[in-house]
Tab-separated table of C-alpha atoms (C1' of nucleotides) in Angstrom:
chain	number	residue	atom	x	y	z
A	20	MET	CA	-3.137	-40.175	11.577
A	21	GLN	CA	-5.577	-39.833	8.774
A	22	GLU	CA	-6.759	-36.876	6.705
A	23	LYS	CA	-9.671	-34.862	7.952
A	24	ARG	CA	-12.852	-35.664	6.109
A	25	ARG	CA	-14.198	-32.495	4.529
A	26	THR	CA	-17.146	-31.635	2.370
A	27	ASN	CA	-16.395	-30.420	-1.126
A	28	ILE	CA	-17.598	-26.927	-0.298
A	29	GLN	CA	-15.233	-26.770	2.653
A	30	ARG	CA	-12.370	-28.006	0.504
A	31	SER	CA	-13.019	-25.388	-2.145
A	32	GLU	CA	-13.410	-22.559	0.307
A	33	ALA	CA	-10.236	-23.544	2.086
A	34	THR	CA	-8.093	-23.638	-1.039
A	35	ARG	CA	-9.678	-20.493	-2.449
A	36	SER	CA	-8.950	-18.540	0.695
A	37	MET	CA	-5.419	-19.940	0.842
A	38	LEU	CA	-4.873	-18.907	-2.762
A	39	VAL	CA	-6.327	-15.442	-2.311
A	40	ALA	CA	-4.244	-14.825	0.796
A	41	ALA	CA	-1.059	-16.087	-0.838
A	42	ALA	CA	-1.724	-14.150	-4.020
A	43	ARG	CA	-2.403	-11.006	-2.033
A	44	ARG	CA	0.960	-11.262	-0.270
A	45	LEU	CA	2.882	-11.865	-3.475
A	46	PHE	CA	1.029	-9.292	-5.573
A	47	ILE	CA	1.783	-6.714	-2.892
A	48	ALA	CA	5.418	-7.730	-2.613
A	49	HIS	CA	6.282	-8.040	-6.319
A	50	GLY	CA	3.364	-6.687	-8.317
A	51	TYR	CA	0.989	-8.587	-10.597
A	52	ALA	CA	3.329	-8.990	-13.546
A	53	ASP	CA	6.247	-10.293	-11.508
A	54	THR	CA	4.220	-12.822	-9.566
A	55	SER	CA	3.943	-16.220	-11.247
A	56	THR	CA	1.246	-18.826	-10.724
A	57	PRO	CA	3.852	-21.394	-9.639
A	58	ASP	CA	4.934	-18.923	-6.949
A	59	ILE	CA	1.366	-18.412	-5.810
A	60	SER	CA	0.411	-22.066	-5.666
A	61	GLU	CA	3.591	-22.880	-3.796
A	62	GLU	CA	3.014	-20.071	-1.291
A	63	ALA	CA	-0.556	-21.301	-0.819
A	64	GLY	CA	0.579	-24.888	-0.399
A	65	VAL	CA	-1.571	-26.253	-3.195
A	66	SER	CA	-0.867	-27.383	-6.730
A	67	ARG	CA	-1.134	-25.181	-9.762
A	68	GLY	CA	-3.911	-27.417	-10.965
A	69	ALA	CA	-5.968	-26.455	-7.930
A	70	LEU	CA	-5.431	-22.797	-8.739
A	71	TYR	CA	-6.684	-23.215	-12.283
A	72	HIS	CA	-9.585	-25.302	-11.057
A	73	GLN	CA	-10.762	-22.613	-8.650
A	74	PHE	CA	-10.009	-19.613	-10.850
A	75	ALA	CA	-10.367	-19.230	-14.583
A	76	ASP	CA	-6.937	-17.657	-14.883
A	77	LYS	CA	-4.413	-15.489	-13.092
A	78	ARG	CA	-6.501	-12.414	-13.774
A	79	ALA	CA	-9.562	-13.929	-12.083
A	80	LEU	CA	-7.505	-14.661	-8.975
A	81	PHE	CA	-6.255	-11.090	-8.988
A	82	GLU	CA	-9.839	-9.913	-9.323
A	83	ALA	CA	-10.770	-11.906	-6.223
A	84	VAL	CA	-7.932	-10.263	-4.295
A	85	ILE	CA	-8.975	-6.804	-5.452
A	86	THR	CA	-12.636	-7.341	-4.646
A	87	SER	CA	-11.830	-8.540	-1.156
A	88	GLU	CA	-9.534	-5.603	-0.568
A	89	ALA	CA	-12.053	-3.060	-1.843
A	90	GLU	CA	-14.733	-4.542	0.385
A	91	ALA	CA	-12.445	-4.257	3.370
A	92	VAL	CA	-11.840	-0.578	2.643
A	93	ALA	CA	-15.549	0.097	2.155
A	94	TRP	CA	-16.345	-1.655	5.406
A	95	GLU	CA	-13.747	0.290	7.369
A	96	ILE	CA	-15.143	3.547	6.047
A	97	GLU	CA	-18.693	2.557	6.839
A	98	ARG	CA	-17.687	1.599	10.346
A	99	ALA	CA	-16.029	4.967	10.897
A	100	THR	CA	-18.859	7.159	9.613
A	101	PRO	CA	-21.911	7.252	11.892
A	102	GLU	CA	-25.139	7.593	9.993
A	103	HIS	CA	-26.493	10.633	11.811
A	104	ASN	CA	-23.511	12.757	10.969
A	105	ASN	CA	-24.431	15.527	8.566
A	106	GLY	CA	-22.985	16.971	5.382
A	107	ASN	CA	-19.602	18.551	5.643
A	108	ALA	CA	-18.320	16.748	8.713
A	109	HIS	CA	-19.532	13.456	7.317
A	110	LEU	CA	-17.401	13.869	4.220
A	111	ILE	CA	-14.335	14.758	6.227
A	112	THR	CA	-14.760	11.800	8.537
A	113	GLY	CA	-15.174	9.524	5.535
A	114	ALA	CA	-12.089	10.888	3.842
A	115	GLN	CA	-10.020	10.406	6.974
A	116	ALA	CA	-11.307	6.865	7.325
A	117	TYR	CA	-10.408	6.256	3.693
A	118	LEU	CA	-6.862	7.481	4.173
A	119	GLN	CA	-6.589	5.392	7.314
A	120	ALA	CA	-7.843	2.283	5.529
A	121	MET	CA	-5.554	2.826	2.562
A	122	GLY	CA	-2.623	3.000	4.936
A	123	LYS	CA	-2.652	-0.770	5.257
A	124	GLU	CA	0.364	-2.359	3.636
A	125	GLY	CA	0.067	-2.799	-0.108
A	126	ARG	CA	-3.478	-1.547	-0.564
A	127	CYS	CA	-2.403	1.431	-2.623
A	128	ARG	CA	-0.435	-0.760	-4.972
A	129	LEU	CA	-3.325	-3.202	-5.346
A	130	LEU	CA	-6.203	-0.756	-5.647
A	131	LEU	CA	-4.579	2.293	-7.211
A	132	VAL	CA	-1.695	1.021	-9.323
A	133	ASP	CA	-2.006	-2.595	-10.462
A	134	GLY	CA	-5.795	-2.772	-10.320
A	135	PRO	CA	-6.543	-0.212	-13.033
A	136	THR	CA	-3.910	-1.711	-15.316
A	137	VAL	CA	-4.907	-5.358	-14.972
A	138	LEU	CA	-8.678	-4.989	-14.718
A	139	GLY	CA	-9.050	-1.643	-16.440
A	140	PRO	CA	-10.360	1.628	-14.994
A	141	ALA	CA	-13.949	0.724	-15.899
A	142	GLN	CA	-14.053	-2.530	-13.955
A	143	MET	CA	-12.189	-0.938	-11.054
A	144	ARG	CA	-14.895	1.705	-10.850
A	145	SER	CA	-17.593	-0.939	-10.783
A	146	ILE	CA	-15.783	-2.888	-8.064
A	147	ASP	CA	-15.439	-0.062	-5.580
A	148	GLY	CA	-18.471	1.597	-7.091
A	149	GLN	CA	-20.746	1.782	-4.066
A	150	SER	CA	-18.020	2.715	-1.649
A	151	GLY	CA	-16.170	5.636	-3.132
A	152	ALA	CA	-18.071	7.538	-5.764
A	153	THR	CA	-21.690	7.023	-4.749
A	154	THR	CA	-21.103	7.909	-1.115
A	155	LEU	CA	-19.257	11.019	-2.143
A	156	VAL	CA	-21.830	12.208	-4.631
A	157	ASN	CA	-24.561	11.683	-2.035
A	158	GLY	CA	-22.573	13.729	0.435
A	159	LEU	CA	-22.290	16.547	-2.072
A	160	ARG	CA	-25.994	16.353	-2.904
A	161	GLU	CA	-26.774	16.851	0.745
A	162	ILE	CA	-24.726	20.015	0.722
A	163	ALA	CA	-25.958	21.328	-2.619
A	164	PRO	CA	-29.434	19.908	-3.231
A	165	GLY	CA	-30.119	22.188	-6.143
A	166	ALA	CA	-27.036	21.451	-8.213
A	167	ASP	CA	-27.047	19.563	-11.503
A	168	ILE	CA	-26.529	15.876	-10.835
A	169	ASP	CA	-24.050	15.176	-13.620
A	170	ARG	CA	-21.996	18.163	-12.613
A	171	LEU	CA	-22.047	16.978	-9.020
A	172	ALA	CA	-20.964	13.486	-10.060
A	173	ALA	CA	-18.025	14.945	-11.957
A	174	SER	CA	-16.985	17.009	-8.935
A	175	ALA	CA	-17.265	13.933	-6.724
A	176	ASP	CA	-15.117	12.031	-9.177
A	177	LEU	CA	-12.422	14.700	-9.093
A	178	LEU	CA	-12.540	14.789	-5.309
A	179	SER	CA	-12.162	11.035	-5.040
A	180	ALA	CA	-9.181	11.235	-7.404
A	181	ALA	CA	-7.626	13.703	-4.988
A	182	PHE	CA	-8.216	11.283	-2.120
A	183	ASP	CA	-6.585	8.503	-4.081
A	184	ARG	CA	-3.575	10.660	-4.823
A	185	ALA	CA	-3.262	11.607	-1.172
A	186	ALA	CA	-3.328	7.951	-0.161
A	187	LEU	CA	-0.701	7.131	-2.778
A	188	ALA	CA	1.504	10.057	-1.795
A	189	ILE	CA	1.414	9.003	1.840
A	190	ASP	CA	2.142	5.427	0.825
A	191	GLN	CA	5.181	6.621	-1.120
A	192	GLY	CA	6.583	8.380	1.914
A	193	GLY	CA	4.824	11.740	1.781
A	194	ALA	CA	3.969	13.505	5.027
A	195	LYS	CA	0.677	12.067	6.215
A	196	ASP	CA	-0.402	15.090	8.239
A	197	VAL	CA	0.287	17.489	5.375
A	198	TYR	CA	-1.681	15.500	2.833
A	199	GLU	CA	-4.511	14.824	5.243
A	200	ALA	CA	-4.756	18.539	5.997
A	201	ALA	CA	-4.747	19.335	2.292
A	202	VAL	CA	-7.560	16.846	1.709
A	203	ILE	CA	-9.665	18.267	4.509
A	204	GLU	CA	-9.112	21.790	3.295
A	205	LEU	CA	-10.078	20.742	-0.200
A	206	ILE	CA	-13.334	19.254	1.053
A	207	GLU	CA	-14.147	22.328	3.107
A	208	THR	CA	-13.331	24.588	0.194
A	209	VAL	CA	-15.525	22.699	-2.238
A	210	ALA	CA	-18.355	22.355	0.272
A	211	GLU	CA	-18.239	26.053	0.991
A	212	ARG	CA	-18.478	26.870	-2.675
A	213	LEU	CA	-21.313	24.448	-3.290
A	214	SER	CA	-23.411	25.668	-0.387
A	215	ALA	CA	-22.980	29.263	-1.551
A	216	ASP	CA	-25.503	28.774	-4.363
B	7	MET	CA	18.223	-0.942	-56.971
B	8	GLN	CA	20.561	-0.969	-54.000
B	9	GLU	CA	20.214	0.012	-50.361
B	10	LYS	CA	20.852	3.601	-49.419
B	11	ARG	CA	24.172	4.138	-47.751
B	12	ARG	CA	23.589	5.557	-44.281
B	13	THR	CA	25.767	6.597	-41.383
B	14	ASN	CA	25.526	4.506	-38.225
B	15	ILE	CA	23.906	7.347	-36.337
B	16	GLN	CA	21.248	7.626	-39.008
B	17	ARG	CA	20.680	3.896	-38.953
B	18	SER	CA	20.288	3.848	-35.190
B	19	GLU	CA	18.013	6.849	-35.082
B	20	ALA	CA	15.869	5.431	-37.844
B	21	THR	CA	15.374	2.073	-36.173
B	22	ARG	CA	14.899	3.635	-32.765
B	23	SER	CA	12.174	5.911	-34.018
B	24	MET	CA	10.557	3.064	-35.946
B	25	LEU	CA	10.579	0.959	-32.797
B	26	VAL	CA	9.221	3.714	-30.571
B	27	ALA	CA	6.448	4.490	-33.035
B	28	ALA	CA	5.510	0.843	-33.471
B	29	ALA	CA	5.661	0.186	-29.744
B	30	ARG	CA	3.512	3.221	-29.085
B	31	ARG	CA	0.816	1.967	-31.436
B	32	LEU	CA	0.776	-1.533	-29.975
B	33	PHE	CA	1.033	-0.447	-26.323
B	34	ILE	CA	-1.958	1.810	-26.905
B	35	ALA	CA	-3.940	-0.868	-28.712
B	36	HIS	CA	-3.250	-3.835	-26.416
B	37	GLY	CA	-1.497	-2.527	-23.323
B	38	TYR	CA	2.065	-3.166	-22.180
B	39	ALA	CA	1.546	-6.693	-20.878
B	40	ASP	CA	-0.237	-7.958	-23.977
B	41	THR	CA	2.268	-6.530	-26.419
B	42	SER	CA	5.174	-8.838	-27.236
B	43	THR	CA	8.592	-7.884	-28.507
B	44	PRO	CA	8.116	-10.064	-31.601
B	45	ASP	CA	4.961	-8.067	-32.348
B	46	ILE	CA	6.804	-4.791	-31.900
B	47	SER	CA	9.789	-5.682	-34.042
B	48	GLU	CA	7.531	-7.002	-36.784
B	49	GLU	CA	5.380	-3.862	-36.704
B	50	ALA	CA	8.534	-1.766	-36.867
B	51	GLY	CA	9.942	-3.811	-39.725
B	52	VAL	CA	13.169	-4.715	-37.963
B	53	SER	CA	14.416	-7.817	-36.234
B	54	ARG	CA	14.089	-8.497	-32.540
B	55	GLY	CA	17.864	-8.366	-32.328
B	56	ALA	CA	17.784	-4.735	-33.419
B	57	LEU	CA	15.283	-3.990	-30.681
B	58	TYR	CA	17.505	-5.505	-28.012
B	59	HIS	CA	20.517	-3.766	-29.456
B	60	GLN	CA	18.862	-0.339	-29.233
B	61	PHE	CA	17.066	-0.860	-25.929
B	62	ALA	CA	18.163	-2.737	-22.840
B	63	ASP	CA	14.825	-4.493	-22.527
B	64	LYS	CA	11.122	-4.144	-23.163
B	65	ARG	CA	10.762	-1.842	-20.178
B	66	ALA	CA	13.389	0.563	-21.568
B	67	LEU	CA	11.504	0.766	-24.855
B	68	PHE	CA	8.311	1.492	-22.965
B	69	GLU	CA	10.153	4.179	-21.029
B	70	ALA	CA	11.197	5.799	-24.297
B	71	VAL	CA	7.584	5.820	-25.463
B	72	ILE	CA	6.411	7.319	-22.179
B	73	THR	CA	9.099	9.984	-22.140
B	74	SER	CA	8.308	11.044	-25.679
B	75	GLU	CA	4.611	11.194	-24.900
B	76	ALA	CA	5.119	13.198	-21.712
B	77	GLU	CA	7.329	15.641	-23.572
B	78	ALA	CA	4.672	16.092	-26.212
B	79	VAL	CA	2.073	16.887	-23.560
B	80	ALA	CA	4.394	19.321	-21.794
B	81	TRP	CA	5.171	21.032	-25.057
B	82	GLU	CA	1.511	21.406	-26.007
B	83	ILE	CA	0.757	22.955	-22.628
B	84	GLU	CA	3.677	25.326	-22.880
B	85	ARG	CA	2.586	26.391	-26.332
B	86	ALA	CA	-0.917	27.133	-25.095
B	87	THR	CA	0.022	29.159	-22.027
B	88	PRO	CA	1.479	32.578	-22.817
B	89	GLU	CA	4.074	33.715	-20.310
B	90	HIS	CA	2.535	37.061	-19.411
B	91	ASN	CA	-0.740	35.518	-18.307
B	92	ASN	CA	-1.159	35.858	-14.574
B	93	GLY	CA	-2.259	33.615	-11.714
B	94	ASN	CA	-5.734	32.260	-11.869
B	95	ALA	CA	-6.326	32.501	-15.605
B	96	HIS	CA	-2.926	30.983	-16.256
B	97	LEU	CA	-3.845	27.875	-14.293
B	98	ILE	CA	-7.146	27.487	-16.086
B	99	THR	CA	-5.570	27.874	-19.492
B	100	GLY	CA	-2.953	25.313	-18.566
B	101	ALA	CA	-5.538	22.852	-17.328
B	102	GLN	CA	-7.564	23.201	-20.497
B	103	ALA	CA	-4.463	22.680	-22.576
B	104	TYR	CA	-3.647	19.599	-20.516
B	105	LEU	CA	-7.096	18.107	-21.090
B	106	GLN	CA	-6.804	18.934	-24.762
B	107	ALA	CA	-3.402	17.287	-25.019
B	108	MET	CA	-4.525	14.215	-23.113
B	109	GLY	CA	-7.374	13.812	-25.566
B	110	LYS	CA	-4.984	12.372	-28.119
B	111	GLU	CA	-5.626	8.692	-28.723
B	112	GLY	CA	-4.069	6.406	-26.137
B	113	ARG	CA	-2.254	9.009	-24.071
B	114	CYS	CA	-4.376	8.359	-21.009
B	115	ARG	CA	-3.654	4.664	-21.139
B	116	LEU	CA	0.061	5.236	-21.580
B	117	LEU	CA	0.596	8.030	-19.077
B	118	LEU	CA	-2.088	7.357	-16.479
B	119	VAL	CA	-2.692	3.612	-16.485
B	120	ASP	CA	0.198	1.521	-17.791
B	121	GLY	CA	2.939	4.022	-16.968
B	122	PRO	CA	2.580	4.010	-13.191
B	123	THR	CA	2.355	0.207	-13.134
B	124	VAL	CA	5.326	-0.544	-15.358
B	125	LEU	CA	7.670	2.261	-14.305
B	126	GLY	CA	6.228	2.937	-10.865
B	127	PRO	CA	4.606	6.122	-9.565
B	128	ALA	CA	7.965	7.528	-8.468
B	129	GLN	CA	9.616	7.340	-11.892
B	130	MET	CA	6.454	8.601	-13.548
B	131	ARG	CA	6.579	11.665	-11.330
B	132	SER	CA	10.184	12.309	-12.268
B	133	ILE	CA	9.407	11.922	-15.982
B	134	ASP	CA	6.610	14.463	-16.187
B	135	GLY	CA	8.087	16.271	-13.223
B	136	GLN	CA	8.691	19.688	-14.714
B	137	SER	CA	5.494	19.786	-16.663
B	138	GLY	CA	2.720	18.930	-14.271
B	139	ALA	CA	3.552	19.412	-10.642
B	140	THR	CA	6.142	22.178	-10.724
B	141	THR	CA	4.116	24.399	-13.013
B	142	LEU	CA	1.082	23.931	-10.823
B	143	VAL	CA	2.824	24.629	-7.560
B	144	ASN	CA	4.348	27.773	-9.058
B	145	GLY	CA	0.929	28.873	-10.156
B	146	LEU	CA	-0.403	28.415	-6.654
B	147	ARG	CA	2.565	30.240	-5.156
B	148	GLU	CA	1.781	33.198	-7.332
B	149	ILE	CA	-1.726	33.241	-5.911
B	150	ALA	CA	-0.779	32.598	-2.298
B	151	PRO	CA	2.760	33.879	-1.769
B	152	GLY	CA	2.538	33.526	1.978
B	153	ALA	CA	1.422	29.910	2.219
B	154	ASP	CA	3.589	27.082	3.499
B	155	ILE	CA	5.465	25.516	0.607
B	156	ASP	CA	4.948	21.873	1.557
B	157	ARG	CA	1.285	22.466	2.057
B	158	LEU	CA	1.099	24.188	-1.296
B	159	ALA	CA	2.892	21.294	-2.952
B	160	ALA	CA	0.391	18.858	-1.487
B	161	SER	CA	-2.517	20.935	-2.734
B	162	ALA	CA	-0.929	21.114	-6.165
B	163	ASP	CA	-0.517	17.351	-6.125
B	164	LEU	CA	-4.178	16.836	-5.296
B	165	LEU	CA	-5.204	19.260	-8.017
B	166	SER	CA	-3.092	17.519	-10.616
B	167	ALA	CA	-4.659	14.209	-9.575
B	168	ALA	CA	-8.044	15.775	-10.268
B	169	PHE	CA	-6.841	16.845	-13.721
B	170	ASP	CA	-5.627	13.335	-14.426
B	171	ARG	CA	-8.949	11.869	-13.377
B	172	ALA	CA	-10.809	14.309	-15.588
B	173	ALA	CA	-8.662	13.351	-18.565
B	174	LEU	CA	-9.233	9.680	-17.866
B	175	ALA	CA	-12.967	10.117	-17.414
B	176	ILE	CA	-13.238	11.947	-20.718
B	177	ASP	CA	-11.130	9.265	-22.374
B	178	GLN	CA	-13.495	6.609	-21.047
B	179	GLY	CA	-16.481	8.324	-22.594
B	180	GLY	CA	-17.402	10.892	-19.960
B	181	ALA	CA	-18.859	14.226	-21.028
B	182	LYS	CA	-15.937	16.472	-21.876
B	183	ASP	CA	-17.723	19.749	-21.219
B	184	VAL	CA	-18.975	18.604	-17.818
B	185	TYR	CA	-15.582	17.457	-16.604
B	186	GLU	CA	-13.821	20.490	-18.029
B	187	ALA	CA	-16.299	22.740	-16.237
B	188	ALA	CA	-15.781	20.823	-13.012
B	189	VAL	CA	-12.017	21.209	-13.333
B	190	ILE	CA	-12.258	24.930	-13.953
B	191	GLU	CA	-14.607	25.398	-11.039
B	192	LEU	CA	-12.251	23.422	-8.831
B	193	ILE	CA	-9.343	25.658	-9.772
B	194	GLU	CA	-11.358	28.811	-9.160
B	195	THR	CA	-12.585	27.488	-5.844
B	196	VAL	CA	-9.124	26.591	-4.606
B	197	ALA	CA	-7.627	29.828	-5.886
B	198	GLU	CA	-10.328	31.844	-4.161
B	199	ARG	CA	-9.671	30.105	-0.889
B	200	LEU	CA	-5.915	30.526	-1.154
B	201	SER	CA	-6.059	34.214	-1.983
B	202	ALA	CA	-8.395	34.800	0.975
B	203	ASP	CA	-5.498	34.531	3.430
C	2	DT	C1'	41.583	1.699	-51.967
C	3	DA	C1'	42.122	-2.379	-49.226
C	4	DT	C1'	41.475	-4.132	-44.868
C	5	DA	C1'	40.876	-4.563	-39.964
C	6	DA	C1'	37.924	-3.097	-36.227
C	7	DA	C1'	33.604	-1.664	-34.575
C	8	DA	C1'	28.802	-1.044	-34.762
C	9	DA	C1'	24.265	-2.533	-36.159
C	10	DT	C1'	21.363	-6.142	-37.283
C	11	DA	C1'	19.874	-10.953	-37.789
C	12	DT	C1'	19.438	-15.650	-36.072
C	13	DA	C1'	19.519	-19.370	-32.653
C	14	DC	C1'	19.040	-20.734	-28.057
C	15	DA	C1'	17.868	-21.381	-22.914
C	16	DG	C1'	14.912	-20.928	-19.353
C	17	DG	C1'	10.300	-19.681	-17.530
C	18	DC	C1'	5.394	-18.828	-17.620
C	19	DT	C1'	0.548	-19.349	-18.896
C	20	DG	C1'	-3.290	-22.006	-19.929
C	21	DT	C1'	-4.853	-26.683	-21.409
C	22	DT	C1'	-5.163	-31.449	-21.324
C	23	DT	C1'	-5.021	-35.748	-19.347
C	24	DG	C1'	-5.107	-38.612	-15.377
C	25	DT	C1'	-6.277	-39.626	-10.370
C	26	DA	C1'	-8.555	-39.350	-5.938
C	27	DT	C1'	-12.233	-37.846	-3.119
C	28	DG	C1'	-17.097	-36.641	-2.071
C	29	DC	C1'	-22.024	-37.285	-3.332
C	30	DA	C1'	-26.378	-39.183	-4.686
C	31	DA	C1'	-29.299	-42.855	-6.418
D	26	DT	C1'	-22.435	-49.990	-3.588
D	27	DT	C1'	-22.139	-48.075	-7.812
D	28	DG	C1'	-21.892	-44.399	-11.077
D	29	DC	C1'	-21.068	-39.558	-11.536
D	30	DA	C1'	-19.398	-35.031	-10.377
D	31	DT	C1'	-16.154	-32.390	-8.154
D	32	DA	C1'	-11.460	-31.227	-6.592
D	33	DC	C1'	-6.866	-31.836	-7.371
D	34	DA	C1'	-2.261	-33.330	-9.545
D	35	DA	C1'	0.990	-33.831	-13.300
D	36	DA	C1'	2.425	-33.412	-17.913
D	37	DC	C1'	2.325	-30.873	-22.203
D	38	DA	C1'	2.289	-27.245	-25.941
D	39	DG	C1'	3.056	-22.755	-27.310
D	40	DC	C1'	4.803	-18.315	-26.419
D	41	DC	C1'	7.755	-14.782	-24.475
D	42	DT	C1'	11.854	-12.601	-22.661
D	43	DG	C1'	16.570	-11.916	-22.550
D	44	DT	C1'	21.169	-13.685	-24.114
D	45	DA	C1'	24.647	-15.602	-26.966
D	46	DT	C1'	26.274	-16.249	-31.438
D	47	DA	C1'	26.717	-15.139	-36.318
D	48	DT	C1'	26.358	-11.988	-40.205
D	49	DT	C1'	26.168	-7.697	-42.517
D	50	DT	C1'	27.185	-2.808	-42.833
D	51	DT	C1'	29.807	1.178	-41.539
D	52	DT	C1'	34.068	3.318	-39.994
D	53	DA	C1'	38.908	3.918	-39.299
D	54	DT	C1'	43.453	3.194	-40.996
D	55	DA	C1'	47.325	1.939	-43.761
DNA sequence: TATAAAAATATACAGGCTGTTTGTATGCAA
DNA sequence: TTGCATACAAACAGCCTGTATATTTTTATA
């Protein structure tokens, strides 16, 4: 019984994905600060040396976890929002898909709590940049074509903060239906106001 | 030239306040994780033993910093919002005061970034409990006396998340007037909708 | 006031963690 | 096949946190 013969690329991809998966589990369970690299490498079944060969440091591994998680959320939202859908309804569908996606175990902690602290708010914005903010601001532009773009971006930012808070509140045990209703009402209210120009 | 003779209570209060002030400076400058207890005790001019005598651990010292900062914000808001002011205008004044207060160097990092990670969202809520959420939900109740209380609380939560995001965005270099205008418009929009019942 | 007890502060220590360095094995290319 | 690059493993150095021990300062009491 001999070892499988693998190409270097396969080896690297295998250990990287093992490490990211293990790190994800432990970061979710104990948080970034209370997860050690010995714990991670053990959980992944590789040596600590392998970890530091594949990733510059613990932060870089965390960044890989966060990026993967943000992509998953973006993809789930994209899948749930048909292109042809227009304005108002489109935003609501997207928000619901976002809340649904953020319901997955640990995502709130990763993306909304630990992420901003470890990577900083600026880098977090750039990571889920396309997904959250841009989509939202485009949705608002569709509703209020005449509005000032900076002002619209600010409103989109505030709205997305409200979505984040709703996701977090639900994650912490808040009533999902209540928060989802509040989010939808908020969107409708803002859309109504914007289209009244 | 001999040391001043002080009572134990004075000694403790002096070192505690030195430690909290030093910790506050370093937590703001480098973040919680990258601030060590040797750094803090040196900056405060006391030994590390004194730190661990006055506070159970590093987290407890951080909690003291956070509590003090949250109290300062609450106090500044209270000072800026006269009691007799009614409904809508009251909320706007409060929000402006909040943004003003959060403009102080490092407060956003402490209260909005590191705080939730180190102490957890739940404890953070309980610390600035009175200030943020309760005031807001009371303001909304005044506007919409008939509305469901849970629903109102959720809306207040989402609004306060928007305020937080605005403060953070301004702190990160965003245009203060734009975000402040967006916040005010958001309040007016929500208030309008609520009072239309 | 003299002295014992208690409180506050200082120092020394024990484990653990991060990132680096050094060494080894495996894949790759000439 | 031979030399090099890549992936991995193990050992090391420095730092940090929290605790245990020792010392100084205050407080209580005789």
